[in-house]
mmCIF file of C-alpha atoms in Angstrom:
data_model
loop_
_atom_site.group_PDB
_atom_site.id
_atom_site.type_symbol
_atom_site.label_atom_id
_atom_site.label_comp_id
_atom_site.label_asym_id
_atom_site.label_seq_id
_atom_site.Cartn_x
_atom_site.Cartn_y
_atom_site.Cartn_z
ATOM 1 C CA UNK A 1 -17.642 -64.502 -13.627
ATOM 2 C CA UNK A 2 -16.746 -63.694 -17.472
ATOM 3 C CA UNK A 3 -19.096 -62.252 -20.402
ATOM 4 C CA UNK A 4 -18.049 -62.825 -23.777
ATOM 5 C CA UNK A 5 -16.038 -65.691 -23.050
ATOM 6 C CA UNK A 6 -13.534 -67.204 -25.334
ATOM 7 C CA UNK A 7 -14.410 -70.861 -24.980
ATOM 8 C CA UNK A 8 -15.149 -72.275 -28.508
ATOM 9 C CA UNK A 9 -18.495 -74.199 -28.222
ATOM 10 C CA UNK A 10 -19.852 -72.040 -26.112
ATOM 11 C CA UNK A 11 -20.670 -69.585 -29.202
ATOM 12 C CA UNK A 12 -23.466 -71.417 -30.454
ATOM 13 C CA UNK A 13 -24.678 -71.976 -34.143
ATOM 14 C CA UNK A 14 -25.888 -68.782 -33.872
ATOM 15 C CA UNK A 15 -22.966 -67.105 -33.138
ATOM 16 C CA UNK A 16 -24.948 -66.366 -29.381
ATOM 17 C CA UNK A 17 -22.423 -64.879 -26.735
ATOM 18 C CA UNK A 18 -21.101 -66.895 -23.852
ATOM 19 C CA UNK A 19 -20.669 -66.463 -20.681
ATOM 20 C CA UNK A 20 -19.339 -68.095 -17.730
ATOM 21 C CA UNK A 21 -21.150 -67.901 -14.359
ATOM 22 C CA UNK A 22 -18.849 -69.133 -11.694
ATOM 23 C CA UNK A 23 -20.935 -69.129 -8.135
ATOM 24 C CA UNK A 24 -18.217 -71.992 -6.922
ATOM 25 C CA UNK A 25 -14.140 -71.436 -7.680
ATOM 26 C CA UNK A 26 -11.935 -74.262 -6.788
ATOM 27 C CA UNK A 27 -11.850 -78.397 -7.003
ATOM 28 C CA UNK A 28 -10.153 -81.231 -6.587
ATOM 29 C CA UNK A 29 -8.253 -83.408 -8.794
ATOM 30 C CA UNK A 30 -9.939 -86.653 -9.545
ATOM 31 C CA UNK A 31 -8.813 -88.186 -12.332
ATOM 32 C CA UNK A 32 -5.916 -87.901 -15.333
ATOM 33 C CA UNK A 33 -7.560 -85.322 -17.349
ATOM 34 C CA UNK A 34 -7.853 -82.940 -13.727
ATOM 35 C CA UNK A 35 -3.471 -83.065 -13.885
ATOM 36 C CA UNK A 36 -2.996 -79.754 -15.886
ATOM 37 C CA UNK A 37 -6.701 -78.327 -14.736
ATOM 38 C CA UNK A 38 -6.478 -74.526 -16.047
ATOM 39 C CA UNK A 39 -8.231 -72.946 -13.266
ATOM 40 C CA UNK A 40 -5.089 -72.121 -11.533
ATOM 41 C CA UNK A 41 -4.337 -69.903 -14.572
ATOM 42 C CA UNK A 42 -6.980 -67.904 -14.172
ATOM 43 C CA UNK A 43 -6.606 -64.478 -13.392
ATOM 44 C CA UNK A 44 -8.752 -64.604 -10.055
ATOM 45 C CA UNK A 45 -7.248 -67.719 -8.771
ATOM 46 C CA UNK A 46 -3.824 -66.574 -9.756
ATOM 47 C CA UNK A 47 -4.261 -63.090 -8.310
ATOM 48 C CA UNK A 48 -5.163 -64.817 -5.203
ATOM 49 C CA UNK A 49 -2.680 -67.478 -5.014
ATOM 50 C CA UNK A 50 -4.971 -70.588 -5.140
ATOM 51 C CA UNK A 51 -3.179 -73.415 -6.239
ATOM 52 C CA UNK A 52 -3.547 -77.164 -6.504
ATOM 53 C CA UNK A 53 -1.240 -78.636 -3.517
ATOM 54 C CA UNK A 54 -0.533 -81.432 -5.645
ATOM 55 C CA UNK A 55 -0.652 -82.871 -9.105
ATOM 56 C CA UNK A 56 -2.361 -86.317 -8.227
ATOM 57 C CA UNK A 57 -5.749 -87.068 -7.635
ATOM 58 C CA UNK A 58 -7.086 -85.887 -4.056
ATOM 59 C CA UNK A 59 -5.255 -82.626 -4.815
ATOM 60 C CA UNK A 60 -7.266 -79.603 -4.122
ATOM 61 C CA UNK A 61 -7.010 -75.752 -4.558
ATOM 62 C CA UNK A 62 -10.265 -75.726 -2.271
ATOM 63 C CA UNK A 63 -13.739 -74.720 -2.934
ATOM 64 C CA UNK A 64 -14.917 -71.465 -2.030
ATOM 65 C CA UNK A 65 -18.443 -70.345 -2.607
ATOM 66 C CA UNK A 66 -19.800 -67.151 -4.093
ATOM 67 C CA UNK A 67 -23.728 -67.268 -3.145
ATOM 68 C CA UNK A 68 -24.033 -63.509 -4.528
ATOM 69 C CA UNK A 69 -23.106 -64.522 -7.381
ATOM 70 C CA UNK A 70 -26.525 -67.269 -7.785
ATOM 71 C CA UNK A 71 -28.924 -64.799 -9.440
ATOM 72 C CA UNK A 72 -26.717 -63.132 -11.651
ATOM 73 C CA UNK A 73 -28.597 -64.908 -15.391
ATOM 74 C CA UNK A 74 -31.622 -63.263 -13.918
ATOM 75 C CA UNK A 75 -30.344 -60.040 -14.690
ATOM 76 C CA UNK A 76 -29.280 -60.922 -18.705
ATOM 77 C CA UNK A 77 -32.020 -59.763 -20.419
ATOM 78 C CA UNK A 78 -30.314 -61.178 -23.956
ATOM 79 C CA UNK A 79 -29.653 -64.735 -24.954
ATOM 80 C CA UNK A 80 -27.071 -66.522 -23.644
ATOM 81 C CA UNK A 81 -24.844 -69.406 -23.832
ATOM 82 C CA UNK A 82 -23.984 -69.849 -20.294
ATOM 83 C CA UNK A 83 -21.053 -72.391 -19.323
ATOM 84 C CA UNK A 84 -22.005 -72.989 -15.605
ATOM 85 C CA UNK A 85 -19.144 -73.394 -12.974
ATOM 86 C CA UNK A 86 -16.259 -73.122 -15.270
ATOM 87 C CA UNK A 87 -13.761 -72.872 -12.524
ATOM 88 C CA UNK A 88 -15.369 -75.891 -10.662
ATOM 89 C CA UNK A 89 -17.726 -78.375 -10.606
ATOM 90 C CA UNK A 90 -21.493 -78.199 -9.415
ATOM 91 C CA UNK A 91 -21.496 -81.898 -8.168
ATOM 92 C CA UNK A 92 -18.147 -81.436 -6.069
ATOM 93 C CA UNK A 93 -19.022 -82.767 -2.455
ATOM 94 C CA UNK A 94 -18.647 -79.385 -1.156
ATOM 95 C CA UNK A 95 -20.653 -77.732 -2.996
ATOM 96 C CA UNK A 96 -24.456 -77.622 -0.742
ATOM 97 C CA UNK A 97 -27.622 -79.041 -2.325
ATOM 98 C CA UNK A 98 -29.197 -75.977 -1.405
ATOM 99 C CA UNK A 99 -26.948 -74.139 -3.854
ATOM 100 C CA UNK A 100 -27.204 -76.668 -7.026
ATOM 101 C CA UNK A 101 -31.262 -76.176 -6.298
ATOM 102 C CA UNK A 102 -30.474 -72.443 -6.378
ATOM 103 C CA UNK A 103 -28.454 -72.367 -9.608
ATOM 104 C CA UNK A 104 -31.295 -74.691 -11.206
ATOM 105 C CA UNK A 105 -34.467 -72.440 -10.292
ATOM 106 C CA UNK A 106 -31.955 -69.672 -11.505
ATOM 107 C CA UNK A 107 -32.068 -71.509 -15.027
ATOM 108 C CA UNK A 108 -35.571 -72.572 -15.070
ATOM 109 C CA UNK A 109 -36.428 -69.067 -14.664
ATOM 110 C CA UNK A 110 -34.478 -68.026 -17.492
ATOM 111 C CA UNK A 111 -35.437 -69.566 -20.545
ATOM 112 C CA UNK A 112 -33.622 -67.272 -22.946
ATOM 113 C CA UNK A 113 -30.437 -68.587 -21.676
ATOM 114 C CA UNK A 114 -29.125 -71.888 -22.971
ATOM 115 C CA UNK A 115 -26.758 -74.066 -19.807
ATOM 116 C CA UNK A 116 -24.092 -75.973 -19.983
ATOM 117 C CA UNK A 117 -22.724 -78.144 -17.360
ATOM 118 C CA UNK A 118 -19.904 -80.197 -17.156
ATOM 119 C CA UNK A 119 -19.065 -82.782 -14.495
ATOM 120 C CA UNK A 120 -16.465 -85.071 -13.539
ATOM 121 C CA UNK A 121 -18.762 -86.390 -11.029
ATOM 122 C CA UNK A 122 -21.605 -87.752 -12.486
ATOM 123 C CA UNK A 123 -22.969 -90.157 -9.326
ATOM 124 C CA UNK A 124 -23.975 -87.612 -6.829
ATOM 125 C CA UNK A 125 -25.357 -85.799 -9.976
ATOM 126 C CA UNK A 126 -27.750 -89.020 -11.359
ATOM 127 C CA UNK A 127 -28.528 -89.253 -7.320
ATOM 128 C CA UNK A 128 -29.546 -85.397 -7.386
ATOM 129 C CA UNK A 129 -31.628 -85.277 -10.857
ATOM 130 C CA UNK A 130 -33.505 -88.582 -9.740
ATOM 131 C CA UNK A 131 -35.056 -87.183 -6.368
ATOM 132 C CA UNK A 132 -38.504 -85.648 -6.363
ATOM 133 C CA UNK A 133 -37.226 -83.709 -2.963
ATOM 134 C CA UNK A 134 -34.650 -82.225 -4.914
ATOM 135 C CA UNK A 135 -37.135 -80.712 -7.986
ATOM 136 C CA UNK A 136 -39.230 -79.754 -5.446
ATOM 137 C CA UNK A 137 -36.405 -77.513 -3.835
ATOM 138 C CA UNK A 138 -35.881 -76.256 -7.399
ATOM 139 C CA UNK A 139 -39.464 -75.243 -7.226
ATOM 140 C CA UNK A 140 -39.263 -73.090 -3.943
ATOM 141 C CA UNK A 141 -36.621 -71.224 -4.901
ATOM 142 C CA UNK A 142 -38.158 -70.634 -8.175
ATOM 143 C CA UNK A 143 -41.013 -69.703 -5.869
ATOM 144 C CA UNK A 144 -38.720 -66.802 -4.054
ATOM 145 C CA UNK A 145 -37.286 -65.557 -7.412
ATOM 146 C CA UNK A 146 -40.825 -65.196 -8.873
ATOM 147 C CA UNK A 147 -41.524 -63.040 -5.623
ATOM 148 C CA UNK A 148 -38.701 -61.132 -5.852
ATOM 149 C CA UNK A 149 -39.934 -60.679 -9.684
ATOM 150 C CA UNK A 150 -42.674 -59.171 -8.938
ATOM 151 C CA UNK A 151 -41.095 -56.349 -6.952
ATOM 152 C CA UNK A 152 -38.890 -55.400 -10.290
ATOM 153 C CA UNK A 153 -35.345 -56.674 -9.514
ATOM 154 C CA UNK A 154 -35.042 -59.487 -12.186
ATOM 155 C CA UNK A 155 -36.420 -57.691 -15.229
ATOM 156 C CA UNK A 156 -34.793 -60.714 -17.415
ATOM 157 C CA UNK A 157 -36.716 -63.775 -15.620
ATOM 158 C CA UNK A 158 -39.378 -65.744 -16.950
ATOM 159 C CA UNK A 159 -42.790 -67.457 -14.797
ATOM 160 C CA UNK A 160 -41.379 -70.830 -14.287
ATOM 161 C CA UNK A 161 -42.952 -73.635 -16.298
ATOM 162 C CA UNK A 162 -45.237 -75.407 -14.494
ATOM 163 C CA UNK A 163 -45.164 -79.332 -14.766
ATOM 164 C CA UNK A 164 -48.346 -81.146 -16.034
ATOM 165 C CA UNK A 165 -47.343 -84.091 -13.551
ATOM 166 C CA UNK A 166 -50.419 -84.803 -11.167
ATOM 167 C CA UNK A 167 -48.101 -86.979 -9.107
ATOM 168 C CA UNK A 168 -46.066 -84.128 -8.508
ATOM 169 C CA UNK A 169 -46.619 -82.453 -4.753
ATOM 170 C CA UNK A 170 -46.501 -78.975 -4.925
ATOM 171 C CA UNK A 171 -47.464 -76.278 -7.394
ATOM 172 C CA UNK A 172 -44.069 -75.157 -8.412
ATOM 173 C CA UNK A 173 -42.403 -78.301 -9.721
ATOM 174 C CA UNK A 174 -40.465 -76.996 -12.823
ATOM 175 C CA UNK A 175 -41.197 -79.353 -16.008
ATOM 176 C CA UNK A 176 -38.219 -82.217 -16.267
ATOM 177 C CA UNK A 177 -35.953 -81.783 -17.950
ATOM 178 C CA UNK A 178 -35.380 -77.972 -18.173
ATOM 179 C CA UNK A 179 -35.206 -77.602 -22.134
ATOM 180 C CA UNK A 180 -32.161 -75.120 -21.620
ATOM 181 C CA UNK A 181 -30.004 -77.372 -19.695
ATOM 182 C CA UNK A 182 -27.415 -79.567 -21.520
ATOM 183 C CA UNK A 183 -25.459 -81.585 -19.099
ATOM 184 C CA UNK A 184 -22.024 -83.310 -19.675
ATOM 185 C CA UNK A 185 -19.325 -85.526 -18.555
ATOM 186 C CA UNK A 186 -15.415 -85.272 -19.128
ATOM 187 C CA UNK A 187 -14.304 -88.282 -20.931
ATOM 188 C CA UNK A 188 -9.967 -88.124 -21.474
ATOM 189 C CA UNK A 189 -9.886 -91.282 -21.759
ATOM 190 C CA UNK A 190 -11.506 -95.168 -22.382
ATOM 191 C CA UNK A 191 -11.720 -95.435 -18.304
ATOM 192 C CA UNK A 192 -13.533 -92.554 -17.591
ATOM 193 C CA UNK A 193 -15.394 -92.735 -20.582
ATOM 194 C CA UNK A 194 -16.543 -96.431 -19.084
ATOM 195 C CA UNK A 195 -16.956 -94.990 -15.784
ATOM 196 C CA UNK A 196 -18.980 -91.547 -16.725
ATOM 197 C CA UNK A 197 -21.081 -92.201 -19.740
ATOM 198 C CA UNK A 198 -23.454 -94.725 -18.762
ATOM 199 C CA UNK A 199 -24.076 -93.034 -15.269
ATOM 200 C CA UNK A 200 -24.884 -90.017 -17.692
ATOM 201 C CA UNK A 201 -27.173 -92.073 -19.750
ATOM 202 C CA UNK A 202 -28.697 -93.103 -16.691
ATOM 203 C CA UNK A 203 -29.692 -90.085 -15.199
ATOM 204 C CA UNK A 204 -33.299 -88.909 -15.878
ATOM 205 C CA UNK A 205 -34.607 -85.049 -16.857
ATOM 206 C CA UNK A 206 -31.911 -83.915 -18.782
ATOM 207 C CA UNK A 207 -32.640 -82.295 -22.179
ATOM 208 C CA UNK A 208 -29.243 -82.461 -23.963
ATOM 209 C CA UNK A 209 -26.797 -85.144 -22.732
ATOM 210 C CA UNK A 210 -22.792 -84.454 -24.349
ATOM 211 C CA UNK A 211 -19.615 -85.205 -23.494
ATOM 212 C CA UNK A 212 -16.212 -83.575 -23.202
ATOM 213 C CA UNK A 213 -13.608 -85.723 -24.798
ATOM 214 C CA UNK A 214 -10.596 -82.894 -23.545
ATOM 215 C CA UNK A 215 -8.091 -83.076 -22.982
ATOM 216 C CA UNK A 216 -8.505 -86.262 -25.078
ATOM 217 C CA UNK A 217 -5.359 -88.613 -23.484
ATOM 218 C CA UNK A 218 -5.964 -91.547 -25.411
ATOM 219 C CA UNK A 219 -8.013 -93.520 -28.365
ATOM 220 C CA UNK A 220 -11.429 -93.621 -26.959
ATOM 221 C CA UNK A 221 -14.081 -95.981 -28.346
ATOM 222 C CA UNK A 222 -17.461 -94.903 -28.304
ATOM 223 C CA UNK A 223 -19.851 -98.052 -27.409
ATOM 224 C CA UNK A 224 -22.902 -98.461 -29.797
ATOM 225 C CA UNK A 225 -25.355 -98.366 -27.165
ATOM 226 C CA UNK A 226 -24.298 -94.695 -26.161
ATOM 227 C CA UNK A 227 -24.587 -93.770 -29.966
ATOM 228 C CA UNK A 228 -28.125 -94.836 -30.638
ATOM 229 C CA UNK A 229 -30.828 -95.333 -27.862
ATOM 230 C CA UNK A 230 -33.145 -98.139 -27.793
ATOM 231 C CA UNK A 231 -36.006 -98.364 -30.320
ATOM 232 C CA UNK A 232 -38.247 -98.667 -26.980
ATOM 233 C CA UNK A 233 -36.819 -94.559 -26.058
ATOM 234 C CA UNK A 234 -36.169 -95.823 -22.462
ATOM 235 C CA UNK A 235 -32.083 -95.595 -23.092
ATOM 236 C CA UNK A 236 -31.223 -92.398 -24.567
ATOM 237 C CA UNK A 237 -28.342 -91.616 -26.680
ATOM 238 C CA UNK A 238 -25.487 -89.318 -26.920
ATOM 239 C CA UNK A 239 -26.424 -85.791 -28.405
ATOM 240 C CA UNK A 240 -23.025 -84.490 -28.708
ATOM 241 C CA UNK A 241 -19.754 -85.005 -28.622
ATOM 242 C CA UNK A 242 -16.661 -82.530 -27.817
ATOM 243 C CA UNK A 243 -13.066 -83.317 -28.184
ATOM 244 C CA UNK A 244 -9.719 -81.446 -28.231
ATOM 245 C CA UNK A 245 -6.358 -81.393 -27.035
ATOM 246 C CA UNK A 246 -4.720 -80.124 -23.925
ATOM 247 C CA UNK A 247 -2.992 -76.819 -24.027
ATOM 248 C CA UNK A 248 -0.560 -75.348 -21.238
ATOM 249 C CA UNK A 249 2.427 -75.574 -19.128
ATOM 250 C CA UNK A 250 2.767 -79.553 -19.303
ATOM 251 C CA UNK A 251 -0.121 -80.263 -21.889
ATOM 252 C CA UNK A 252 0.117 -83.652 -23.052
ATOM 253 C CA UNK A 253 0.507 -84.150 -27.338
ATOM 254 C CA UNK A 254 -2.713 -85.668 -28.943
ATOM 255 C CA UNK A 255 -2.110 -88.203 -31.772
ATOM 256 C CA UNK A 256 -4.435 -87.404 -34.871
ATOM 257 C CA UNK A 257 -5.915 -91.041 -34.664
ATOM 258 C CA UNK A 258 -7.808 -89.756 -31.368
ATOM 259 C CA UNK A 259 -9.985 -87.479 -32.064
ATOM 260 C CA UNK A 260 -10.337 -88.321 -35.703
ATOM 261 C CA UNK A 261 -11.841 -91.601 -34.390
ATOM 262 C CA UNK A 262 -13.923 -89.588 -32.562
ATOM 263 C CA UNK A 263 -15.474 -87.885 -35.566
ATOM 264 C CA UNK A 264 -15.868 -90.692 -37.649
ATOM 265 C CA UNK A 265 -17.918 -92.497 -34.956
ATOM 266 C CA UNK A 266 -19.870 -89.230 -34.483
ATOM 267 C CA UNK A 267 -20.163 -89.093 -38.468
ATOM 268 C CA UNK A 268 -21.442 -92.961 -38.679
ATOM 269 C CA UNK A 269 -24.100 -92.455 -35.533
ATOM 270 C CA UNK A 270 -25.333 -88.892 -36.967
ATOM 271 C CA UNK A 271 -24.215 -87.366 -33.659
ATOM 272 C CA UNK A 272 -23.017 -83.456 -33.829
ATOM 273 C CA UNK A 273 -19.331 -83.291 -33.667
ATOM 274 C CA UNK A 274 -17.343 -80.444 -32.062
ATOM 275 C CA UNK A 275 -13.559 -80.188 -32.584
ATOM 276 C CA UNK A 276 -12.349 -77.592 -30.299
ATOM 277 C CA UNK A 277 -8.468 -77.401 -30.659
ATOM 278 C CA UNK A 278 -5.685 -79.408 -31.226
ATOM 279 C CA UNK A 279 -4.282 -77.530 -27.967
ATOM 280 C CA UNK A 280 -0.514 -76.774 -27.594
ATOM 281 C CA UNK A 281 0.123 -79.436 -29.928
ATOM 282 C CA UNK A 282 -0.265 -79.841 -33.640
ATOM 283 C CA UNK A 283 1.021 -82.702 -36.253
ATOM 284 C CA UNK A 284 4.026 -81.448 -38.705
ATOM 285 C CA UNK A 285 2.685 -83.847 -41.190
ATOM 286 C CA UNK A 286 5.956 -85.857 -40.648
ATOM 287 C CA UNK A 287 7.315 -88.857 -38.991
ATOM 288 C CA UNK A 288 10.157 -89.026 -37.308
ATOM 289 C CA UNK A 289 12.435 -91.742 -35.227
ATOM 290 C CA UNK A 290 14.709 -91.602 -32.595
ATOM 291 C CA UNK A 291 14.717 -89.111 -29.672
ATOM 292 C CA UNK A 292 13.010 -85.851 -30.802
ATOM 293 C CA UNK A 293 13.902 -82.188 -29.645
ATOM 294 C CA UNK A 294 11.881 -80.413 -26.926
ATOM 295 C CA UNK A 295 9.749 -78.747 -29.572
ATOM 296 C CA UNK A 296 8.675 -82.178 -31.258
ATOM 297 C CA UNK A 297 7.039 -84.867 -29.882
ATOM 298 C CA UNK A 298 6.580 -88.501 -31.463
ATOM 299 C CA UNK A 299 3.346 -89.982 -30.569
ATOM 300 C CA UNK A 300 1.508 -93.474 -31.257
ATOM 301 C CA UNK A 301 2.483 -96.981 -32.558
ATOM 302 C CA UNK A 302 5.463 -97.130 -35.336
ATOM 303 C CA UNK A 303 3.615 -96.919 -38.288
ATOM 304 C CA UNK A 304 6.383 -98.760 -40.762
ATOM 305 C CA UNK A 305 9.244 -101.642 -39.871
ATOM 306 C CA UNK A 306 11.680 -98.789 -39.691
ATOM 307 C CA UNK A 307 9.855 -97.273 -36.703
ATOM 308 C CA UNK A 308 8.808 -94.349 -37.649
ATOM 309 C CA UNK A 309 6.037 -92.551 -35.158
ATOM 310 C CA UNK A 310 3.832 -89.297 -36.213
ATOM 311 C CA UNK A 311 5.297 -86.363 -35.390
ATOM 312 C CA UNK A 312 3.867 -83.409 -32.948
ATOM 313 C CA UNK A 313 5.386 -80.094 -32.979
ATOM 314 C CA UNK A 314 4.732 -77.338 -30.373
ATOM 315 C CA UNK A 315 3.217 -74.141 -31.846
ATOM 316 C CA UNK A 316 1.206 -72.558 -28.798
ATOM 317 C CA UNK A 317 -2.722 -73.298 -28.861
ATOM 318 C CA UNK A 318 -3.902 -70.238 -31.285
ATOM 319 C CA UNK A 319 -1.254 -71.238 -34.301
ATOM 320 C CA UNK A 320 -1.989 -74.800 -33.696
ATOM 321 C CA UNK A 321 -5.846 -73.816 -34.752
ATOM 322 C CA UNK A 322 -8.843 -77.088 -35.099
ATOM 323 C CA UNK A 323 -8.733 -77.993 -38.427
ATOM 324 C CA UNK A 324 -9.009 -81.747 -38.404
ATOM 325 C CA UNK A 325 -8.759 -83.311 -41.600
ATOM 326 C CA UNK A 326 -8.573 -80.168 -43.799
ATOM 327 C CA UNK A 327 -11.863 -79.052 -42.264
ATOM 328 C CA UNK A 328 -13.623 -77.703 -39.318
ATOM 329 C CA UNK A 329 -15.921 -79.225 -37.302
ATOM 330 C CA UNK A 330 -18.192 -77.025 -35.223
ATOM 331 C CA UNK A 331 -21.084 -78.887 -34.928
ATOM 332 C CA UNK A 332 -24.119 -78.284 -32.469
ATOM 333 C CA UNK A 333 -26.880 -80.539 -31.228
ATOM 334 C CA UNK A 334 -30.775 -79.556 -32.112
ATOM 335 C CA UNK A 335 -31.876 -77.677 -28.781
#
């Protein structure tokens, strides 16, 4: 658990304090964006000696459940922006359905908080959020929380908002979508975007849909149908795009055109764009040719007939900053 998180997009437009909520720790690599995953460098994982057992997809740290942490947000009175399972994936195969339902019930009972969920496994997410049985299970956990709240244990919890859908079985079916829950998918390259974004947009009962293009490993082109909802309103569009470069050991440099391309697509479509960081590498403002020293890298295609390419310099995350084309981009969706 971490109050006052340093994650840039978790601060919010109103400067609200951010918090990570890790009732599951550990994960399994599924794609290139996982190659230099930060979780094994986090203090709890590092101290416990939990590391991935390889660099390729399928390598794992093992997954540990912490059910005693599930009710933590119920005890937080002041509004927070909460990153759900920053050290795992809510829809990892080793996370049981009951735990996910309990987490959603906690989110439903704490409308003062804004919850951000990020996954690389949108298939299981879609199946679960489509299921009336899953939402009924949320309601059962919400009922349990309400009973416990009556005892005075959870002073910050609010009564669960009930649905007005008469076809829903049971009096504790929560409103769908939960208005304070924002769900996104990681889209580090075009292949992951093509796989995950359509599944996200095809998933019902999500108030805010977003993508995290971090670490951005290549140019990602967002299709028009992902950016603009259809005129009937039956197929939603993305509500928010976050982009950033990779940081930490082994970080790969990000070509400046890649985040600029995403920003331009968002500006044209009127979608909020957030540039989180350059990461370990930042553009030097120069071009180079041939081999570069360890602290420099040449990226992209040649920019002239002599073969010069864009030069990136390794400055470290904090010095590299988050200025893109002379300005910062910290836009948020309307919640």
